[in-house]
């Protein structure tokens, strides 16, 4: 994603890429589109989202009718897990992104997709970031994992291993599945916020559903513009935390020369 193609307004972003959310700047049409997206996903999440996400969204009912005010959500989030959300113009460079996570700040895009992008959008917008990512920041173990991920990202930059680490983020935070007594459920933000992939990732027999395997994940390429051909399934956020706790340095060294799984 070259900066020139990105659609957000980066002109007022500081060195940490944080901007004002400018909540009064949203039009009634934008709030209505956000509400339509929220209502569409609300029909699906009871059946397909993991219990932790279902539990967290219950405390965010203010975010159902209109685009949420980040400062108000941050106030609640700080109390729950010590995190806050910061407004950004869209995708930001890795070092800024990792630095925010390593300080318990989650970057949330300020702009909302256009009506014709109702079913699919390439870059994360406020609906993907807020509905997909923010609720799980209220879960202590998930939030602690994301904090460790941020610190690990800064280290991966020093080791030139961001590409391998980004695959971990992709197959967990964005497209992760979790085992539950009722069957697999989605916790990845890209799934939770998707009109079509949320049911597909749980119900469709086509994609592979593999047990979480850190080294397999770090060697598995992914496509960003279509439904995933494989998902990785964790037992719990505790397992995700445990399996990603070790120092990745020797793993990066070992994997660097191995062929990729496609
Ligand atoms: N920026 N705003 C934003 N959101 C992301 O999820 C994001 C990013 N920049 C970099 C990035 N993700 C990826 O490189 C990491 O997932 C590795
Ligand atoms: Fe995302």
Tab-separated table of C-alpha atoms and ligand atoms in Angstrom:
chain	number	residue	atom	x	y	z
A	1	UNK	CA	0.000	0.000	0.000
A	2	UNK	CA	1.944	3.047	-1.215
A	3	UNK	CA	1.245	6.224	0.782
A	4	UNK	CA	0.282	8.009	-2.459
A	5	UNK	CA	-2.684	5.619	-2.975
A	6	UNK	CA	-4.040	5.910	0.577
A	7	UNK	CA	-7.310	7.794	0.757
A	8	UNK	CA	-7.168	9.344	4.218
A	9	UNK	CA	-6.153	12.959	4.822
A	10	UNK	CA	-2.628	12.734	6.236
A	11	UNK	CA	-1.979	16.481	5.992
A	12	UNK	CA	-2.813	17.166	9.646
A	13	UNK	CA	-1.224	14.000	11.063
A	14	UNK	CA	1.559	14.487	13.603
A	15	UNK	CA	4.744	12.437	13.731
A	16	UNK	CA	2.789	9.696	15.531
A	17	UNK	CA	0.108	9.974	12.800
A	18	UNK	CA	-2.592	10.885	15.322
A	19	UNK	CA	-5.306	13.311	14.119
A	20	UNK	CA	-8.476	14.835	15.563
A	21	UNK	CA	-11.511	12.587	15.049
A	22	UNK	CA	-13.650	15.670	14.241
A	23	UNK	CA	-16.859	13.885	15.266
A	24	UNK	CA	-19.094	16.873	14.350
A	25	UNK	CA	-17.675	16.563	10.824
A	26	UNK	CA	-19.538	13.316	10.142
A	27	UNK	CA	-22.712	13.805	8.053
A	28	UNK	CA	-26.118	12.299	8.979
A	29	UNK	CA	-25.706	10.078	5.884
A	30	UNK	CA	-22.415	8.748	7.257
A	31	UNK	CA	-23.980	7.967	10.643
A	32	UNK	CA	-26.840	6.226	8.803
A	33	UNK	CA	-24.418	4.126	6.723
A	34	UNK	CA	-22.466	3.199	9.857
A	35	UNK	CA	-25.723	2.173	11.554
A	36	UNK	CA	-26.663	0.024	8.516
A	37	UNK	CA	-23.273	-1.731	8.700
A	38	UNK	CA	-23.706	-2.235	12.443
A	39	UNK	CA	-27.210	-3.671	11.943
A	40	UNK	CA	-26.064	-6.052	9.194
A	41	UNK	CA	-23.264	-7.477	11.342
A	42	UNK	CA	-25.483	-7.567	14.431
A	43	UNK	CA	-27.590	-10.245	12.709
A	44	UNK	CA	-24.482	-12.404	12.223
A	45	UNK	CA	-22.324	-11.955	15.325
A	46	UNK	CA	-24.556	-13.885	17.767
A	47	UNK	CA	-24.035	-16.991	15.612
A	48	UNK	CA	-20.454	-16.490	14.419
A	49	UNK	CA	-18.443	-14.246	16.790
A	50	UNK	CA	-16.463	-15.579	19.762
A	51	UNK	CA	-18.020	-15.214	23.232
A	52	UNK	CA	-15.436	-12.615	24.298
A	53	UNK	CA	-16.466	-10.317	21.455
A	54	UNK	CA	-20.187	-10.809	22.193
A	55	UNK	CA	-19.588	-9.952	25.824
A	56	UNK	CA	-17.589	-6.813	25.008
A	57	UNK	CA	-20.026	-5.350	22.461
A	58	UNK	CA	-22.779	-5.459	25.088
A	59	UNK	CA	-20.965	-2.668	26.926
A	60	UNK	CA	-20.669	-0.588	23.749
A	61	UNK	CA	-24.317	-0.109	22.849
A	62	UNK	CA	-23.602	3.595	22.352
A	63	UNK	CA	-21.632	2.587	19.269
A	64	UNK	CA	-24.654	1.045	17.557
A	65	UNK	CA	-26.656	4.014	16.340
A	66	UNK	CA	-23.890	6.301	15.130
A	67	UNK	CA	-20.152	6.563	14.571
A	68	UNK	CA	-18.665	6.330	18.067
A	69	UNK	CA	-16.887	9.219	19.777
A	70	UNK	CA	-13.356	7.878	20.326
A	71	UNK	CA	-12.712	9.962	23.451
A	72	UNK	CA	-15.764	8.517	25.208
A	73	UNK	CA	-14.828	4.944	24.303
A	74	UNK	CA	-11.234	5.535	25.428
A	75	UNK	CA	-12.487	6.630	28.852
A	76	UNK	CA	-14.234	3.245	29.281
A	77	UNK	CA	-11.356	1.316	27.751
A	78	UNK	CA	-8.742	2.828	30.061
A	79	UNK	CA	-10.716	1.607	33.045
A	80	UNK	CA	-11.130	-1.885	31.589
A	81	UNK	CA	-7.636	-2.732	30.318
A	82	UNK	CA	-5.541	0.437	30.339
A	83	UNK	CA	-5.881	0.890	26.572
A	84	UNK	CA	-7.147	3.847	24.597
A	85	UNK	CA	-7.951	4.441	20.953
A	86	UNK	CA	-6.266	7.144	18.885
A	87	UNK	CA	-7.684	8.633	15.676
A	88	UNK	CA	-5.577	8.142	12.543
A	89	UNK	CA	-6.102	9.033	8.857
A	90	UNK	CA	-5.901	5.341	7.846
A	91	UNK	CA	-3.049	2.848	7.481
A	92	UNK	CA	0.123	4.222	9.084
A	93	UNK	CA	3.774	3.137	8.795
A	94	UNK	CA	4.784	0.044	10.746
A	95	UNK	CA	6.959	1.830	13.299
A	96	UNK	CA	4.189	4.294	14.195
A	97	UNK	CA	1.669	1.442	14.340
A	98	UNK	CA	3.828	-0.790	16.532
A	99	UNK	CA	4.764	2.136	18.783
A	100	UNK	CA	1.092	2.873	19.445
A	101	UNK	CA	0.351	-0.775	20.310
A	102	UNK	CA	3.436	-0.908	22.548
A	103	UNK	CA	1.921	2.029	24.459
A	104	UNK	CA	-1.555	0.491	24.648
A	105	UNK	CA	-2.979	2.824	22.046
A	106	UNK	CA	-5.035	1.313	19.197
A	107	UNK	CA	-5.118	3.384	15.967
A	108	UNK	CA	-8.663	3.736	14.610
A	109	UNK	CA	-9.275	5.187	11.148
A	110	UNK	CA	-11.496	8.295	11.188
A	111	UNK	CA	-13.158	8.011	7.749
A	112	UNK	CA	-16.094	5.787	6.795
A	113	UNK	CA	-16.433	3.852	3.525
A	114	UNK	CA	-18.696	5.098	0.725
A	115	UNK	CA	-22.153	3.484	0.271
A	116	UNK	CA	-20.948	1.554	-2.808
A	117	UNK	CA	-18.274	-0.072	-0.594
A	118	UNK	CA	-20.932	-1.478	1.748
A	119	UNK	CA	-19.924	-5.064	1.018
A	120	UNK	CA	-16.201	-4.756	0.554
A	121	UNK	CA	-13.434	-2.296	1.231
A	122	UNK	CA	-9.672	-2.669	0.750
A	123	UNK	CA	-8.337	-0.237	3.360
A	124	UNK	CA	-9.611	-0.439	6.932
A	125	UNK	CA	-12.215	2.255	7.663
A	126	UNK	CA	-13.757	3.299	10.982
A	127	UNK	CA	-16.298	0.458	10.834
A	128	UNK	CA	-13.641	-2.241	10.324
A	129	UNK	CA	-11.384	-0.778	13.003
A	130	UNK	CA	-14.050	0.003	15.549
A	131	UNK	CA	-16.507	-2.880	15.161
A	132	UNK	CA	-13.770	-5.419	14.345
A	133	UNK	CA	-10.911	-4.502	16.642
A	134	UNK	CA	-12.055	-2.292	19.545
A	135	UNK	CA	-14.446	-4.612	21.437
A	136	UNK	CA	-11.731	-7.221	22.044
A	137	UNK	CA	-9.476	-4.556	23.571
A	138	UNK	CA	-11.829	-4.866	26.552
A	139	UNK	CA	-10.579	-8.458	27.022
A	140	UNK	CA	-7.546	-8.397	29.302
A	141	UNK	CA	-5.667	-11.353	27.774
A	142	UNK	CA	-6.278	-10.250	24.173
A	143	UNK	CA	-5.237	-6.676	25.042
A	144	UNK	CA	-2.071	-7.910	26.752
A	145	UNK	CA	-1.223	-10.000	23.680
A	146	UNK	CA	-1.636	-6.965	21.413
A	147	UNK	CA	0.647	-4.955	23.715
A	148	UNK	CA	3.306	-7.675	23.450
A	149	UNK	CA	2.714	-7.770	19.683
A	150	UNK	CA	3.468	-4.042	19.460
A	151	UNK	CA	6.753	-4.442	21.315
A	152	UNK	CA	7.526	-7.486	19.156
A	153	UNK	CA	6.838	-5.416	16.048
A	154	UNK	CA	9.447	-2.814	16.990
A	155	UNK	CA	11.945	-5.655	17.552
A	156	UNK	CA	10.959	-7.313	14.241
A	157	UNK	CA	11.769	-4.063	12.466
A	158	UNK	CA	15.268	-4.164	13.919
A	159	UNK	CA	15.586	-7.795	12.776
A	160	UNK	CA	14.080	-7.118	9.338
A	161	UNK	CA	11.362	-9.682	10.146
A	162	UNK	CA	8.211	-7.551	9.867
A	163	UNK	CA	6.882	-9.598	6.970
A	164	UNK	CA	6.925	-12.780	9.076
A	165	UNK	CA	5.382	-11.011	12.067
A	166	UNK	CA	2.679	-9.412	9.897
A	167	UNK	CA	1.521	-12.937	8.976
A	168	UNK	CA	0.964	-13.640	12.682
A	169	UNK	CA	-1.217	-10.511	12.909
A	170	UNK	CA	-3.063	-11.467	9.744
A	171	UNK	CA	-3.931	-15.024	10.835
A	172	UNK	CA	-4.911	-14.035	14.367
A	173	UNK	CA	-5.912	-10.404	14.987
A	174	UNK	CA	-7.371	-9.995	11.489
A	175	UNK	CA	-8.592	-13.481	10.467
A	176	UNK	CA	-8.296	-15.669	13.542
A	177	UNK	CA	-10.759	-18.382	14.599
A	178	UNK	CA	-11.245	-19.752	18.090
A	179	UNK	CA	-12.451	-23.157	19.263
A	180	UNK	CA	-15.510	-23.031	21.553
A	181	UNK	CA	-17.767	-25.766	22.971
A	182	UNK	CA	-20.299	-24.791	20.283
A	183	UNK	CA	-17.740	-25.050	17.453
A	184	UNK	CA	-15.290	-22.584	15.860
A	185	UNK	CA	-16.076	-18.899	16.184
A	186	UNK	CA	-14.435	-15.788	14.688
A	187	UNK	CA	-12.347	-13.334	16.671
A	188	UNK	CA	-10.391	-11.742	13.789
A	189	UNK	CA	-11.467	-8.180	13.018
A	190	UNK	CA	-11.450	-8.786	9.263
A	191	UNK	CA	-14.018	-11.551	9.838
A	192	UNK	CA	-16.178	-9.856	12.489
A	193	UNK	CA	-16.592	-6.771	10.282
A	194	UNK	CA	-17.200	-8.685	7.025
A	195	UNK	CA	-20.690	-9.084	5.544
A	196	UNK	CA	-19.861	-12.339	3.818
A	197	UNK	CA	-16.708	-13.838	5.285
A	198	UNK	CA	-18.067	-14.025	8.845
A	199	UNK	CA	-20.487	-16.841	7.961
A	200	UNK	CA	-18.089	-18.346	5.388
A	201	UNK	CA	-15.196	-18.754	7.855
A	202	UNK	CA	-17.378	-20.820	10.195
A	203	UNK	CA	-19.836	-22.605	7.898
A	204	UNK	CA	-18.150	-23.179	4.521
A	205	UNK	CA	-16.436	-26.589	4.045
A	206	UNK	CA	-13.980	-25.129	1.477
A	207	UNK	CA	-11.348	-23.334	3.605
A	208	UNK	CA	-8.812	-25.243	5.706
A	209	UNK	CA	-9.100	-24.722	9.456
A	210	UNK	CA	-5.694	-25.535	10.948
A	211	UNK	CA	-4.643	-25.627	14.577
A	212	UNK	CA	-2.592	-22.580	15.618
A	213	UNK	CA	1.042	-23.213	14.613
A	214	UNK	CA	3.343	-20.214	14.939
A	215	UNK	CA	6.005	-21.340	12.476
A	216	UNK	CA	3.424	-22.537	9.923
A	217	UNK	CA	1.720	-19.161	10.176
A	218	UNK	CA	4.942	-17.227	9.746
A	219	UNK	CA	5.626	-19.151	6.520
A	220	UNK	CA	2.105	-18.829	5.098
A	221	UNK	CA	1.410	-16.125	2.535
A	222	UNK	CA	-2.048	-14.583	2.456
A	223	UNK	CA	-4.253	-12.734	-0.037
A	224	UNK	CA	-5.746	-9.436	1.086
A	225	UNK	CA	-8.475	-9.143	-1.544
A	226	UNK	CA	-10.446	-12.395	-1.260
A	227	UNK	CA	-11.824	-14.786	1.336
A	228	UNK	CA	-9.035	-16.710	3.049
A	229	UNK	CA	-8.272	-20.251	1.838
A	230	UNK	CA	-7.155	-21.245	5.321
A	231	UNK	CA	-7.720	-20.119	8.870
A	232	UNK	CA	-5.788	-20.897	12.033
A	233	UNK	CA	-7.736	-21.870	15.132
A	234	UNK	CA	-6.669	-21.088	18.703
A	235	UNK	CA	-8.061	-22.756	21.806
A	236	UNK	CA	-8.174	-19.461	23.699
A	237	UNK	CA	-6.509	-16.043	24.017
A	238	UNK	CA	-4.482	-17.596	26.821
A	239	UNK	CA	-3.061	-20.082	24.312
A	240	UNK	CA	-2.300	-17.259	21.830
A	241	UNK	CA	-0.514	-15.367	24.609
A	242	UNK	CA	1.460	-18.442	25.688
A	243	UNK	CA	2.536	-19.489	22.205
A	244	UNK	CA	3.729	-16.019	21.243
A	245	UNK	CA	5.558	-15.301	24.499
A	246	UNK	CA	9.009	-16.694	23.504
A	247	UNK	CA	11.706	-14.513	21.930
A	248	UNK	CA	11.111	-14.801	18.161
A	249	UNK	CA	14.732	-14.057	17.230
A	250	UNK	CA	15.789	-17.712	16.774
A	251	UNK	CA	12.492	-18.483	15.028
A	252	UNK	CA	13.035	-15.692	12.502
A	253	UNK	CA	16.601	-16.959	11.872
A	254	UNK	CA	15.344	-20.519	11.351
A	255	UNK	CA	12.381	-19.573	9.115
A	256	UNK	CA	14.110	-16.926	7.012
A	257	UNK	CA	15.531	-19.403	4.516
A	258	UNK	CA	12.641	-21.866	4.455
A	259	UNK	CA	10.187	-21.889	1.533
A	260	UNK	CA	6.767	-20.282	1.966
A	261	UNK	CA	3.487	-22.126	2.094
A	262	UNK	CA	1.068	-20.588	-0.388
B	1	LIG	N1	-2.012	1.004	10.330
B	1	LIG	N2	-3.916	2.160	10.960
B	1	LIG	C1	-3.283	0.986	10.794
B	1	LIG	N3	-3.899	-0.178	11.084
B	1	LIG	C2	-3.275	-1.372	10.930
B	1	LIG	O1	-3.847	-2.438	11.209
B	1	LIG	C3	-1.952	-1.392	10.448
B	1	LIG	C4	-1.339	-0.164	10.166
B	1	LIG	N4	-0.072	-0.138	9.718
B	1	LIG	C5	0.730	-1.319	9.582
B	1	LIG	C6	-0.011	-2.568	9.829
B	1	LIG	N5	-1.274	-2.574	10.284
B	1	LIG	C7	0.687	-3.883	9.557
B	1	LIG	O2	1.920	-3.680	8.964
B	1	LIG	C8	0.894	-4.665	10.818
B	1	LIG	O3	-0.231	-5.443	10.915
B	1	LIG	C9	2.067	-5.596	10.749
B	2	LIG	FE1	-7.683	-4.495	10.985
